[in-house]
Coordinates of C-alpha atoms in Angstrom, one line a residue:
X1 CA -173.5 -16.1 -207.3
X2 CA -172.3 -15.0 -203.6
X3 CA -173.0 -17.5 -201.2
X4 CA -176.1 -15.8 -199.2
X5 CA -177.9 -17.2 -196.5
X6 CA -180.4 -16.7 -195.6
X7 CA -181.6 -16.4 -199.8
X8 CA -182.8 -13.0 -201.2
X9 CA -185.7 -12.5 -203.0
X10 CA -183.8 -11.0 -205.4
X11 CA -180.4 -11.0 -205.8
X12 CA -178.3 -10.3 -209.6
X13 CA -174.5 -9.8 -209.7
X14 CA -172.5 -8.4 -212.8
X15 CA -169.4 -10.2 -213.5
X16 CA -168.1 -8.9 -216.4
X17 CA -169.1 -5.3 -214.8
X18 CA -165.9 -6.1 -212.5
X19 CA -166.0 -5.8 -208.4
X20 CA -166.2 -3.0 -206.0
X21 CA -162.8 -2.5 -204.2
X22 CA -163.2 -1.1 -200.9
X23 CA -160.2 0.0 -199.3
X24 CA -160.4 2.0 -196.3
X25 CA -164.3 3.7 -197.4
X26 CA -166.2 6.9 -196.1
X27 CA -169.7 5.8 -194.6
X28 CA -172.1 8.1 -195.0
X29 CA -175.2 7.7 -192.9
X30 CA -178.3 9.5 -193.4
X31 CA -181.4 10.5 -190.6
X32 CA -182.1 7.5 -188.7
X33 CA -179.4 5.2 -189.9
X34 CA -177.2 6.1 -186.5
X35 CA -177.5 2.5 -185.5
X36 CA -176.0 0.7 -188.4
X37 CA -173.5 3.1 -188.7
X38 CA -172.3 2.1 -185.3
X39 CA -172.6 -1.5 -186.0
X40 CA -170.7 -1.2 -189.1
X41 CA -168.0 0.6 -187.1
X42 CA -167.3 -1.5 -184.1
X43 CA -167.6 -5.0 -186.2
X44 CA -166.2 -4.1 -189.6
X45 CA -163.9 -1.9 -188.3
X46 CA -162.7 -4.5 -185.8
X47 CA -162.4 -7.2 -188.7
X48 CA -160.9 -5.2 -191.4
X49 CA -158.6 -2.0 -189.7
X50 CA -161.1 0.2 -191.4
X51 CA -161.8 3.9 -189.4
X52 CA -165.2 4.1 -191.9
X53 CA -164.9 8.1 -190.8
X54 CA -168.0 10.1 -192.1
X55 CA -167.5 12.5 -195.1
X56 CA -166.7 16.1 -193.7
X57 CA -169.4 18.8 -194.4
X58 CA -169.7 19.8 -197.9
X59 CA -166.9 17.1 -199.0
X60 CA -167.2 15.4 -202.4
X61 CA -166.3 11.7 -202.5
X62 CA -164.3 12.1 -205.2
X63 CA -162.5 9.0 -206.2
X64 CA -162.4 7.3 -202.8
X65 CA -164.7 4.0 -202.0
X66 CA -168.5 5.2 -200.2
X67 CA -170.8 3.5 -197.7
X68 CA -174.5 5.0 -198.1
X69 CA -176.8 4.2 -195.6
X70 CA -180.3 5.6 -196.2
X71 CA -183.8 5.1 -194.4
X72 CA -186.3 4.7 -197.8
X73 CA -189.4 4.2 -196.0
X74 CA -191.6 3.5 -199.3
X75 CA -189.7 0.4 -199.7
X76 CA -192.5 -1.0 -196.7
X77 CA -195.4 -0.2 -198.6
X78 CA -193.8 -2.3 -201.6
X79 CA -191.6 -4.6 -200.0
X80 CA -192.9 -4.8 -196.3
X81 CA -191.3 -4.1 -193.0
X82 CA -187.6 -5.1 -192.4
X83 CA -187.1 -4.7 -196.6
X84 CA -183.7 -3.4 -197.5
X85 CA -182.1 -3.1 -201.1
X86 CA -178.6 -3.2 -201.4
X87 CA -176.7 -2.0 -204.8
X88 CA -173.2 -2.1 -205.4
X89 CA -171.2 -0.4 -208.4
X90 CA -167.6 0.0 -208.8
X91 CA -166.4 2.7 -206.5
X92 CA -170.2 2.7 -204.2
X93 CA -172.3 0.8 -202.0
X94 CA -175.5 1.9 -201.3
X95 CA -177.5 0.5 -198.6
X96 CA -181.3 1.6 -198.1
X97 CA -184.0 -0.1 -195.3
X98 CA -187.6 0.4 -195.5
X99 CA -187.3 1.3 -191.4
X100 CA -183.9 0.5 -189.5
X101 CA -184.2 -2.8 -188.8
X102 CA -184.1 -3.6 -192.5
X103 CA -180.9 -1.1 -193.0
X104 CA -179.6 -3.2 -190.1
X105 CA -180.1 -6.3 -192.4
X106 CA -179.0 -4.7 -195.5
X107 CA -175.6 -4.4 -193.6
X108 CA -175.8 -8.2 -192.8
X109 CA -175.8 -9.0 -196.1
X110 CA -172.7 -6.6 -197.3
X111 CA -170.9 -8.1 -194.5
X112 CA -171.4 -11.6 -196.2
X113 CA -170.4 -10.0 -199.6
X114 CA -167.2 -8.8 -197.8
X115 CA -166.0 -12.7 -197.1
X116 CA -165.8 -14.9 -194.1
X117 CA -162.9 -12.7 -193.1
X118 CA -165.5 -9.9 -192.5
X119 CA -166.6 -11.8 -189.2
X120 CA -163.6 -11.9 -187.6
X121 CA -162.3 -9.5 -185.0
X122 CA -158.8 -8.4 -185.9
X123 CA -158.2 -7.9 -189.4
X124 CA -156.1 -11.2 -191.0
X125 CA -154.9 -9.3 -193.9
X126 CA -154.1 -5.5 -192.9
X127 CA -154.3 -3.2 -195.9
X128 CA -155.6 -5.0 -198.2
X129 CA -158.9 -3.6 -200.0
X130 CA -162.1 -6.0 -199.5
X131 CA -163.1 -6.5 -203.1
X132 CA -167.3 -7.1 -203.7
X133 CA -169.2 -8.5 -206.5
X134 CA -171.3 -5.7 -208.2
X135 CA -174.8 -6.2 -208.4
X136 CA -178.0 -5.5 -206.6
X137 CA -180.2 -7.3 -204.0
X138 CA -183.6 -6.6 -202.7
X139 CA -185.2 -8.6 -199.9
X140 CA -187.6 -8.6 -197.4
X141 CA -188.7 -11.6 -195.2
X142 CA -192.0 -14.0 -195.4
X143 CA -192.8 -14.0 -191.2
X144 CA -192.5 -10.8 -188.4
X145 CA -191.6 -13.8 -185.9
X146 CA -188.2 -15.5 -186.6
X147 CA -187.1 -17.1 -183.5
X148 CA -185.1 -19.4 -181.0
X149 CA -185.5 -20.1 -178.0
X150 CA -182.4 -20.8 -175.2
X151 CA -183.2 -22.7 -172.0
X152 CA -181.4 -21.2 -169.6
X153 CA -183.1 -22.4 -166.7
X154 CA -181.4 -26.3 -167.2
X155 CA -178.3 -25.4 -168.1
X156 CA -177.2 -21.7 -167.3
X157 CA -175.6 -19.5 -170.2
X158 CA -173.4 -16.9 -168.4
X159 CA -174.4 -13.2 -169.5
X160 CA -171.7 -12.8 -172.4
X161 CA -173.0 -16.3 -174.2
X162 CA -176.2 -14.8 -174.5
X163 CA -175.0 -11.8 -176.1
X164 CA -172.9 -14.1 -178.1
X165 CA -176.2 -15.6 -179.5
X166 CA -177.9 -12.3 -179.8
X167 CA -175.4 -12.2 -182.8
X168 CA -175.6 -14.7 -183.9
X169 CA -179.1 -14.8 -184.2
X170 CA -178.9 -11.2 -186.3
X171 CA -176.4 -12.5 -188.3
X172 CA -179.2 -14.5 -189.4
X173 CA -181.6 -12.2 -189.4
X174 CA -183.7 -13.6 -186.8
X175 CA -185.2 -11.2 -184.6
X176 CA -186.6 -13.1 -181.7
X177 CA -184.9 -14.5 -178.5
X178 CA -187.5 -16.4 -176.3
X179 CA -185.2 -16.9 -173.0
X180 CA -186.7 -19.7 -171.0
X181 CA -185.8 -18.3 -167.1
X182 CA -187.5 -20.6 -164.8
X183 CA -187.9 -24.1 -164.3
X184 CA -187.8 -27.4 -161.9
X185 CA -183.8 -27.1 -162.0
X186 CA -183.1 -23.4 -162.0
X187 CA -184.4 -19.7 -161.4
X188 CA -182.4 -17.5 -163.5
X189 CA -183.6 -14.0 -163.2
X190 CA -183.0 -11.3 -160.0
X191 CA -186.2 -10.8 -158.3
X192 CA -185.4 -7.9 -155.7
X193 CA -187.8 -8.5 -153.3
X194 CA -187.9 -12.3 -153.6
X195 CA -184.1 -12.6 -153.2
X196 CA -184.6 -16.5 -152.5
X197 CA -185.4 -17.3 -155.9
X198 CA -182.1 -16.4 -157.0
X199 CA -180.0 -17.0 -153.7
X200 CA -181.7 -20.6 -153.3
X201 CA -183.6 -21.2 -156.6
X202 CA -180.8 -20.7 -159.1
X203 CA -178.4 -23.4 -157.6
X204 CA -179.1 -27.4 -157.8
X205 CA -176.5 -29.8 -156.0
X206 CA -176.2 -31.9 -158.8
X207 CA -177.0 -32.6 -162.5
X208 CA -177.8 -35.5 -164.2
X209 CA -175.3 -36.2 -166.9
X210 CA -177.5 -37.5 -170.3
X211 CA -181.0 -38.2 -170.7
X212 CA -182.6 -39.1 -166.8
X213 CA -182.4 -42.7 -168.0
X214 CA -178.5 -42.6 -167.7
X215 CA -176.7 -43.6 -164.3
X216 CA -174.4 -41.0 -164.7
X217 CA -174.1 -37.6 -162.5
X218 CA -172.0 -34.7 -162.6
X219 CA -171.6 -33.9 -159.2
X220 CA -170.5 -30.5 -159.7
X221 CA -172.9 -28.2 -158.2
X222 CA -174.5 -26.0 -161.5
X223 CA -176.3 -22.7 -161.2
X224 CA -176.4 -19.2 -161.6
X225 CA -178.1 -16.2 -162.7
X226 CA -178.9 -12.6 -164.6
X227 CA -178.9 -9.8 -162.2
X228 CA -181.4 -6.9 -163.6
X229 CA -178.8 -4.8 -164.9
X230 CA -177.4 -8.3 -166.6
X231 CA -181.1 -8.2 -168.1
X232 CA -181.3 -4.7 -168.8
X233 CA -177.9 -4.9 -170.9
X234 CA -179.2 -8.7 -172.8
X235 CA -182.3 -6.5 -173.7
X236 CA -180.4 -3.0 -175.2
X237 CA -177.9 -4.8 -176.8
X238 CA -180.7 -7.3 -178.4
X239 CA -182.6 -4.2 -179.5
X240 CA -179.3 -2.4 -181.0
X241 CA -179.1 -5.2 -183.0
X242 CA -183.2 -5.2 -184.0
X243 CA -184.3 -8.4 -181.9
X244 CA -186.7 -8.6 -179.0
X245 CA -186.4 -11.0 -176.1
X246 CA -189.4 -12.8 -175.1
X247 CA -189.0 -13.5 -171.0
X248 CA -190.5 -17.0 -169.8
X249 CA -191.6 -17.1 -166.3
X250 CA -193.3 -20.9 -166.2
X251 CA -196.3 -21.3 -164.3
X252 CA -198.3 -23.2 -162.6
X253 CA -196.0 -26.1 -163.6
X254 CA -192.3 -26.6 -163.9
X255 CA -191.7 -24.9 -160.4
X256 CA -189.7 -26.6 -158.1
X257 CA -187.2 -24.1 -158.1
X258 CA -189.2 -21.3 -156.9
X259 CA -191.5 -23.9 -154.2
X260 CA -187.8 -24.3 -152.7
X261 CA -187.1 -21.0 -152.4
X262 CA -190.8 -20.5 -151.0
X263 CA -191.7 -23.6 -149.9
X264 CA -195.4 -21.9 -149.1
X265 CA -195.7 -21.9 -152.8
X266 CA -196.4 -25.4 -153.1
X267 CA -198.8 -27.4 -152.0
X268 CA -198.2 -27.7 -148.3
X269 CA -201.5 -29.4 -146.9
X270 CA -200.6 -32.8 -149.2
X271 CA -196.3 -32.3 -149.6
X272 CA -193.8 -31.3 -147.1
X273 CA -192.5 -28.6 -149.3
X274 CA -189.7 -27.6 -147.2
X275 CA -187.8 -30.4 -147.7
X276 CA -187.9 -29.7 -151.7
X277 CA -184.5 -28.8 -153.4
X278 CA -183.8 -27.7 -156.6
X279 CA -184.6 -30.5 -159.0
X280 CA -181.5 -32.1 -160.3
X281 CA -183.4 -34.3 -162.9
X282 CA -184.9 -34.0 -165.8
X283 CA -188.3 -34.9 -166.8
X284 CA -192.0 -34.0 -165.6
X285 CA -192.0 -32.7 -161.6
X286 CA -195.1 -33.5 -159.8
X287 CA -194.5 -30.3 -157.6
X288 CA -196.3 -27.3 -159.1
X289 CA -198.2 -24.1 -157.7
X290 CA -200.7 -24.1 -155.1
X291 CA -203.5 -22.0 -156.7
X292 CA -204.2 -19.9 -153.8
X293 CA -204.4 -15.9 -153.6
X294 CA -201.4 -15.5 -151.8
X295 CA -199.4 -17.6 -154.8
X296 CA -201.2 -15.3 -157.5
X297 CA -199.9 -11.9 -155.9
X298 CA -196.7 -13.4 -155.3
X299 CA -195.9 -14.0 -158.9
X300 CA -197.7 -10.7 -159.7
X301 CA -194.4 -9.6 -157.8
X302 CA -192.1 -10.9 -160.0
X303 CA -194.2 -9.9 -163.0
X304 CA -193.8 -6.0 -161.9
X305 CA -190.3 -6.5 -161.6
X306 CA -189.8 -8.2 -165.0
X307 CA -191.8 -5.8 -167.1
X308 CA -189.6 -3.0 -165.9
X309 CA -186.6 -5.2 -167.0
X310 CA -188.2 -5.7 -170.4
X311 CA -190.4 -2.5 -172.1
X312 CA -193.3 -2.9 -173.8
X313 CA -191.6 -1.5 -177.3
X314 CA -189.2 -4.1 -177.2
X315 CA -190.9 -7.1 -175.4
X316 CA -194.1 -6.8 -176.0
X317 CA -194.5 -10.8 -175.1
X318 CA -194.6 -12.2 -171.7
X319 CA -194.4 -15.9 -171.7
X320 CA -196.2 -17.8 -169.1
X321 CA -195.0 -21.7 -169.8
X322 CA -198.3 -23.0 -169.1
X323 CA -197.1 -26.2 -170.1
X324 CA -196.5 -30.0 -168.6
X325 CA -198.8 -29.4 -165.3
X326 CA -199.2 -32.3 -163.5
X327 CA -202.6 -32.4 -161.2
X328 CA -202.1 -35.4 -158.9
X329 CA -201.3 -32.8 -156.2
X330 CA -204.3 -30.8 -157.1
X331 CA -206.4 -33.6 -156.8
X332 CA -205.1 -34.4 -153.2
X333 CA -205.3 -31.1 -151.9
X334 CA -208.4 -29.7 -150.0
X335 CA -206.8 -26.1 -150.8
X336 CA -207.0 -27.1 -154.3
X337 CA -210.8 -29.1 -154.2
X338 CA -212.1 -25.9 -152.5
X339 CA -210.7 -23.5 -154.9
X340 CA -212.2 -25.6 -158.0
X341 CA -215.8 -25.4 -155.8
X342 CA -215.1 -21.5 -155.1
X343 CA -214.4 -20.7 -158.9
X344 CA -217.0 -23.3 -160.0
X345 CA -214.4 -24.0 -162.9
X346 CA -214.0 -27.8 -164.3
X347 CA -211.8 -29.8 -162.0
X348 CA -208.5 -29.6 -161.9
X349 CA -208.0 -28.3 -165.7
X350 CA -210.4 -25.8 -165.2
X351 CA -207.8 -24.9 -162.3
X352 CA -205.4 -24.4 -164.4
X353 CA -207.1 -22.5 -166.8
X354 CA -208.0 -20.0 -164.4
X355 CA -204.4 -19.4 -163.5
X356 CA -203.5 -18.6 -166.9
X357 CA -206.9 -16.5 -167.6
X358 CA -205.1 -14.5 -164.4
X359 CA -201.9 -13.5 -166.0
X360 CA -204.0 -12.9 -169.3
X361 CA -205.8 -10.1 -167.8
X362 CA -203.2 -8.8 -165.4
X363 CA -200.4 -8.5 -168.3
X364 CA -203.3 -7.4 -170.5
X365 CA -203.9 -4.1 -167.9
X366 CA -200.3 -3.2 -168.3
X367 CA -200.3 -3.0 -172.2
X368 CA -198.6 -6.9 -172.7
X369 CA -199.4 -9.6 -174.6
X370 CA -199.6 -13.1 -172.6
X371 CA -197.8 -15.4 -174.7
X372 CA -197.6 -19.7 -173.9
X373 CA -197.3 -23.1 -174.5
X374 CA -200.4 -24.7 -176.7
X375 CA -201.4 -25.9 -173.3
X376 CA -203.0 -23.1 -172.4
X377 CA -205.3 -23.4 -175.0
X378 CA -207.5 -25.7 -172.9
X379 CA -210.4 -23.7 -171.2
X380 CA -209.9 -20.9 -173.3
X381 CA -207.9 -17.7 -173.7
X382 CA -208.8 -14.1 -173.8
X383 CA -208.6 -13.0 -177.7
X384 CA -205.4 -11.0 -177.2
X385 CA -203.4 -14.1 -176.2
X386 CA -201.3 -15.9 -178.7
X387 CA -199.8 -19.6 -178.3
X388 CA -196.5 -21.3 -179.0
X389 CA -197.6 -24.3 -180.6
X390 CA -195.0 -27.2 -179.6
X391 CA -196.8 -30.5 -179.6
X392 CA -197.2 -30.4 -183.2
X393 CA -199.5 -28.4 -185.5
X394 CA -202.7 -29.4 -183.8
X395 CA -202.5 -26.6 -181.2
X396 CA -201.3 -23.8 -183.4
X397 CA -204.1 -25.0 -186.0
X398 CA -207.1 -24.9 -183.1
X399 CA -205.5 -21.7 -181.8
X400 CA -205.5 -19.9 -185.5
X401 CA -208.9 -20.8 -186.6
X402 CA -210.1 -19.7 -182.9
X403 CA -208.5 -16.0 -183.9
X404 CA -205.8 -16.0 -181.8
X405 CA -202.0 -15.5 -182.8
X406 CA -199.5 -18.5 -183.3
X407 CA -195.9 -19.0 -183.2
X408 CA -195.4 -22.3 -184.8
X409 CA -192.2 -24.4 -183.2
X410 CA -193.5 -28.3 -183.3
X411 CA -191.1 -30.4 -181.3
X412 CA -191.4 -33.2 -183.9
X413 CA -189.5 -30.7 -186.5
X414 CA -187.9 -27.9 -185.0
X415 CA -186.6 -28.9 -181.5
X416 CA -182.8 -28.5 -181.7
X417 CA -181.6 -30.5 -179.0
X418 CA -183.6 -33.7 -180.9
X419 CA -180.5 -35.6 -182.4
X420 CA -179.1 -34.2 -186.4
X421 CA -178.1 -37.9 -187.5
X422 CA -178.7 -41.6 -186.8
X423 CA -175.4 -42.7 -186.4
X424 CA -173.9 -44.2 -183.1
X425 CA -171.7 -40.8 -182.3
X426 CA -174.0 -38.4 -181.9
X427 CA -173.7 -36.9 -178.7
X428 CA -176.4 -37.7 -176.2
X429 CA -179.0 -38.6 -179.1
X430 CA -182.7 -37.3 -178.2
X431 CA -185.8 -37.8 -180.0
X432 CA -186.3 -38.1 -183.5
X433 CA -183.0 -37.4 -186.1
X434 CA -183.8 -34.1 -187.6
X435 CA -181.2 -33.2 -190.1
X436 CA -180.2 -29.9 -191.6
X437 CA -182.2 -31.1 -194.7
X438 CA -185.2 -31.8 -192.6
X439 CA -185.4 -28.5 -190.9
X440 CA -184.8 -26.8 -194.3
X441 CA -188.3 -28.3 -195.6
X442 CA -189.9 -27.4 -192.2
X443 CA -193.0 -25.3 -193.1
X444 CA -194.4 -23.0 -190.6
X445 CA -197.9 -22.8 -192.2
X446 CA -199.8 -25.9 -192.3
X447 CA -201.8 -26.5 -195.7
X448 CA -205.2 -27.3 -194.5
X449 CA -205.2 -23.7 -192.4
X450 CA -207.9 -21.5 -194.0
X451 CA -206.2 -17.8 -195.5
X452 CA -207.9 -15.9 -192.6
X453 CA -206.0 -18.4 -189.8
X454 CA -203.1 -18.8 -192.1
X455 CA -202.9 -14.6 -191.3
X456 CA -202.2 -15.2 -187.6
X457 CA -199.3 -17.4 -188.2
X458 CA -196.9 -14.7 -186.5
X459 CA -194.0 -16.8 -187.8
X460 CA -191.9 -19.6 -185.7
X461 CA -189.1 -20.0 -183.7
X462 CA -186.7 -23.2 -183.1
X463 CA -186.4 -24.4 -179.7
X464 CA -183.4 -25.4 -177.8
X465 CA -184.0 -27.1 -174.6
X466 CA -180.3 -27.6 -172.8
X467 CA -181.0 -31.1 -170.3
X468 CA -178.1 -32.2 -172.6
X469 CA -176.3 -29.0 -173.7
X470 CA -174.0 -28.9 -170.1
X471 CA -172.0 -25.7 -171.8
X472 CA -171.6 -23.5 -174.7
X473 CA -170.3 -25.8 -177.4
X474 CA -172.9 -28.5 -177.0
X475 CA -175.6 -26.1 -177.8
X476 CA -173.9 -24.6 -180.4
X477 CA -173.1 -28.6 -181.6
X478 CA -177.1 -29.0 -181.7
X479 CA -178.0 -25.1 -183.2
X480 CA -175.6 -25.3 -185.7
X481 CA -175.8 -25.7 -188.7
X482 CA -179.7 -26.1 -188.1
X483 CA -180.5 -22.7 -187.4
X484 CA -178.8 -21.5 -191.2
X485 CA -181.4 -23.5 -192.4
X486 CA -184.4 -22.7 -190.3
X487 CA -183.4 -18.9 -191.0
X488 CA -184.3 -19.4 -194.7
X489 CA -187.5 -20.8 -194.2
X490 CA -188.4 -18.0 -191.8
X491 CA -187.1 -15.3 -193.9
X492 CA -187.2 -16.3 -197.5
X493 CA -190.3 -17.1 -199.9
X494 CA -189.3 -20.9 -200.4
X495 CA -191.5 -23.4 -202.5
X496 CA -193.5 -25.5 -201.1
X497 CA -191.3 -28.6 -198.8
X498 CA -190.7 -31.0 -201.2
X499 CA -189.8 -28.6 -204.0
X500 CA -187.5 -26.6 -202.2
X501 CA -183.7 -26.3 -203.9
X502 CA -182.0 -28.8 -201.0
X503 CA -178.7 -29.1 -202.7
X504 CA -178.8 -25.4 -203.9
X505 CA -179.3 -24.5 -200.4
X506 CA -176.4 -27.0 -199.1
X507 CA -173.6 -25.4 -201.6
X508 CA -174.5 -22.0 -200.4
X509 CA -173.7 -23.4 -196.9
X510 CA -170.0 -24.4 -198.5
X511 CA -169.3 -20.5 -197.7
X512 CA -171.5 -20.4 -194.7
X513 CA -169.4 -22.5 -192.8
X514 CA -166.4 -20.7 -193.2
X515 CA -168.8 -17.4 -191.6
X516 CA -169.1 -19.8 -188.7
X517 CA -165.6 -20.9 -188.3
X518 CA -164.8 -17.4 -188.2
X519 CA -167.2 -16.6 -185.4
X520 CA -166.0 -19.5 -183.5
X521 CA -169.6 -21.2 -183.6
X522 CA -168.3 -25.2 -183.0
X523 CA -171.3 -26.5 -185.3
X524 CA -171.7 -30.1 -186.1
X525 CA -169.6 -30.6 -189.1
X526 CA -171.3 -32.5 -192.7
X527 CA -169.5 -35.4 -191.9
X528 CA -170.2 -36.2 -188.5
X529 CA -168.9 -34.9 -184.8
X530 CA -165.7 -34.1 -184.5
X531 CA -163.8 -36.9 -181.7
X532 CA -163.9 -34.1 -179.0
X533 CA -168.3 -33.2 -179.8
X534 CA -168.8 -37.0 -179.1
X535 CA -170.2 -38.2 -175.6
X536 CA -169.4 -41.9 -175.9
X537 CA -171.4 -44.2 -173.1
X538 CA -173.6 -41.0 -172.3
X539 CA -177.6 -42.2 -172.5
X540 CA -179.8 -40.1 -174.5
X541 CA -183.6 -40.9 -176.0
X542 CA -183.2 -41.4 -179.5
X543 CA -186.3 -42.3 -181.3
X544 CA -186.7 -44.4 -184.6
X545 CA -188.7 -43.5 -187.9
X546 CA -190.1 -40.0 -188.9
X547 CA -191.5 -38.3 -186.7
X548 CA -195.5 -37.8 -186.7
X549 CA -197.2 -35.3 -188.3
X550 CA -199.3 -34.0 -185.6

């Protein structure tokens, strides 16, 4: 059986009906198949020498090798959305998609038929014919939602990593990007007529090197940011490739960057906010929004300018963070303790629940969907808002029974940058050891959900917060090989946890690997990190036991 990840529904090969041997093939696209055609043409082609030229008008294939792409769009009344089948005899492959993302995932899956060669981008073996196993495959995945999210805001990706992992998330066939842009230590995104954010908020002095117990610094100023038209090409080249991006914009916590920018953004009647920096810590920041008018129609500002960067049709999500908002400053503020008598809301939560209930109806008016952390759950939300649920299941349980949609991604078993083993050479250990095993009996639908709540489980996402990822290989140290495993659960119809095929799952990754060495990904390896992945002396927070189940 060919190695696939993530696992078919349905998947039976022939081996004493021989292979396919494609040497050079025709692809033949049908109405609306356009976009995998192109796909198949710039990364096959680059891997394998192959022109893939479309058959000439009227010609017969005859005896030479065919590529059939074909939009079947009964296959979603059946099968669902994103559904493909896939069938492969001797001399043709056939490729059909209930709608084209799901041709776009039927192509994912030849390209894993074709070998780990088929991921490279200059053919290894010119002229020699790619042999496939004949057979058929139909598939279709369990959640709408599969997801990661990057942190860019603590650790900047440049532009072309980002793409990079816009692959590699399709190559999964995830179809989410959640890009965290703004926090305490970096503002990440072009705001044209706030050019501060960018030209003072996306730059910190200095960055604390491990967990913000360690001693250590790297003195190296760190920073940087996506223009628009580095946003506008992230987005395009996400949808060519069927995944939407999710934009955070954090509010009214987890904004130091922008108070020192704008220092009249923070709370100036209790802290001198001009003297504020770019955090270059990690942690919880005391210094969050003033909730004042002036505050709410500047970030209505950015908010104009970000939903032009991101369409409704393939964003429909705007993330608000609404997370980790401390109130001492609220509490100390007369700005703040009038505000609270003005709205008659409850204290200094109520506060904060009126910030969010803002953004709810202001992104609601323009045709979006407000989107945060389970945070925002307290005070209440209007009924089109949904909630990532990250402190556990609790919030994404509250928030499904109350009729609002969740995205489950509970830190205690799907946060990334928490540490894969519990031995001493893990790099920078944080929080509880999650190991590939772990994340592959990760459920996203918790059992004591009723079937109408268990409906608005959009799907989940893993999270990938960078404090301790300073650059590309560290995050793809702590993604990889985690994210193979969290794509099954998210795509295919697994068992329940404990009945789940573990060691099934971990020969499959035996070819999987080799996919990733072709890519380049520097994953953590079964056996350990390699001596240059280690971070010897470097603090992290590891913590002991299994985590809670919350």
């Amino acid at each position: 059986m060919p190695e696939l990840i993530p696992e078919p529904r349905y998947a039976r090969f022939d081996r004493d009906a021989g292979t396919c041997v494609l040497d050079d093939p025709l692809l033949d696209a049908g109405p609306g198949a356009e976009g995998t055609a192109r796909w198949l043409r710039r990364e096959l082609g680059a891997a394998t020498g192959w022109e893939l030229p479309a058959p000439a008008q009227g010609e017969t294939y005859g005896e030479r090798a065919v590529i059939r792409l074909v939009l079947r769009p009964e296959l979603a009344r059946s099968a669902g959305a994103e559904s493909y089948e896939l069938h492969v005899t001797q001399r043709r492959v056939l490729l059909e998609g209930a709608d084209p993302a799901g041709l776009f995932y039927a192509a994912q899956t030849l390209r894993q038929l074709l070998g780990p060669e088929a991921y490279r981008r200059a053919p290894t073996a010119p002229g020699r014919g790619r042999r496939l196993p004949v057979g058929d495959v139909r598939d279709g995945p369990r959640f709408g939602w599969r997801g990661m999210m990057l942190d860019v805001a603590r650790h900047f990706m440049p532009k072309d990593g980002v793409l990079r992992y816009i692959d590699l998330l399709a190559a999964h066939k995830l179809n989410v990007l959640h890009l965290h842009l703004t926090d305490d230590q970096g503002w990440r995104v072009e705001i044209k007529r706030h050019p501060r954010l960018t030209g003072v908020g996306a730059w910190r002095p200095r960055s604390r090197w491990g967990h913000r117990a360690s001693p250590l610094w790297n003195e190296t100023p760190h920073g940087g940011f996506y223009t628009q038209d580095d946003i506008r090409e992230i987005v395009a080249y996400a949808a060519e490739r069927h995944v939407r991006v999710v934009p955070e914009i954090d509010v009214p916590g987890h904004s130091q960057a922008a108070i020192a920018a704008y220092p009249e953004l923070g709370n100036t009647d209790v802290v001198d906010t001009a003297a504020l920096e770019v955090w270059d810590d990690w942690g919880i920041n005391e210094n969050v929004l003033a909730p004042t008018e002036a505050v709410l129609r500047f970030y209505e500002g950015v908010f104009e300018e970000l939903l032009e960067l991101f369409p409704a049709d393939v964003s429909p999500f705007v993330h608000v963070g609404g997370d980790e908002c401390p109130k001492a400053q609220w509490r100390a503020s007369a700005v703040a303790q009038e505000r609270i008598r003005e709205l008659g809301v409850d204290g200094e939560d109520g506060l904060q629940s009126w910030f969010i209930r803002h953004f709810d109806g202001w992104l609601a008016q323009r045709g979006r969907r407000l989107i945060g952390w389970d945070e925002i759950l307290e005070g209440g939300l209007a009924p089109g808002a949904a909630v990532s649920s990250w402190r556990g299941y609790a919030g994404g349980i509250a928030a499904a029974e109350a009729g609002h949609d969740v995205v489950m991604c509970p830190e205690q078993q799907v946060y990334l940058d928490h540490r894969q083993a519990g031995g001493p050479d893990e790099p920078m250990p944080i929080g509880y050891v999650r190991s590939l095993e772990d994340v592959y009996r990760f459920e996203p639908v918790p059992p004591k959900l009723s079937p109408q709540a268990a409906s608005h489980v959009l799907g989940a996402q893993a999270n990938v917060w960078t404090e301790v990822m300073e650059n590309q290989g560290r995050v793809d140290y702590q993604v990889f090989p985690r994210l193979a495993a969290f794509a099954e659960v998210v795509w295919s119809r697994l068992p329940e946890p404990g009945e789940r095929d573990y060691a099934g799952f971990e020969a499959r990754m035996g070819g999987h690997y080799r996919r990733l060495d072709a890519l380049g990904v520097d994953y953590r390896p079964p056996g350990g990190p390699l001596p240059w992945q280690r971070r010897p002396g470097v603090l992290g927070r590891p913590i002991e036991g299994e985590p809670p189940n919350v």
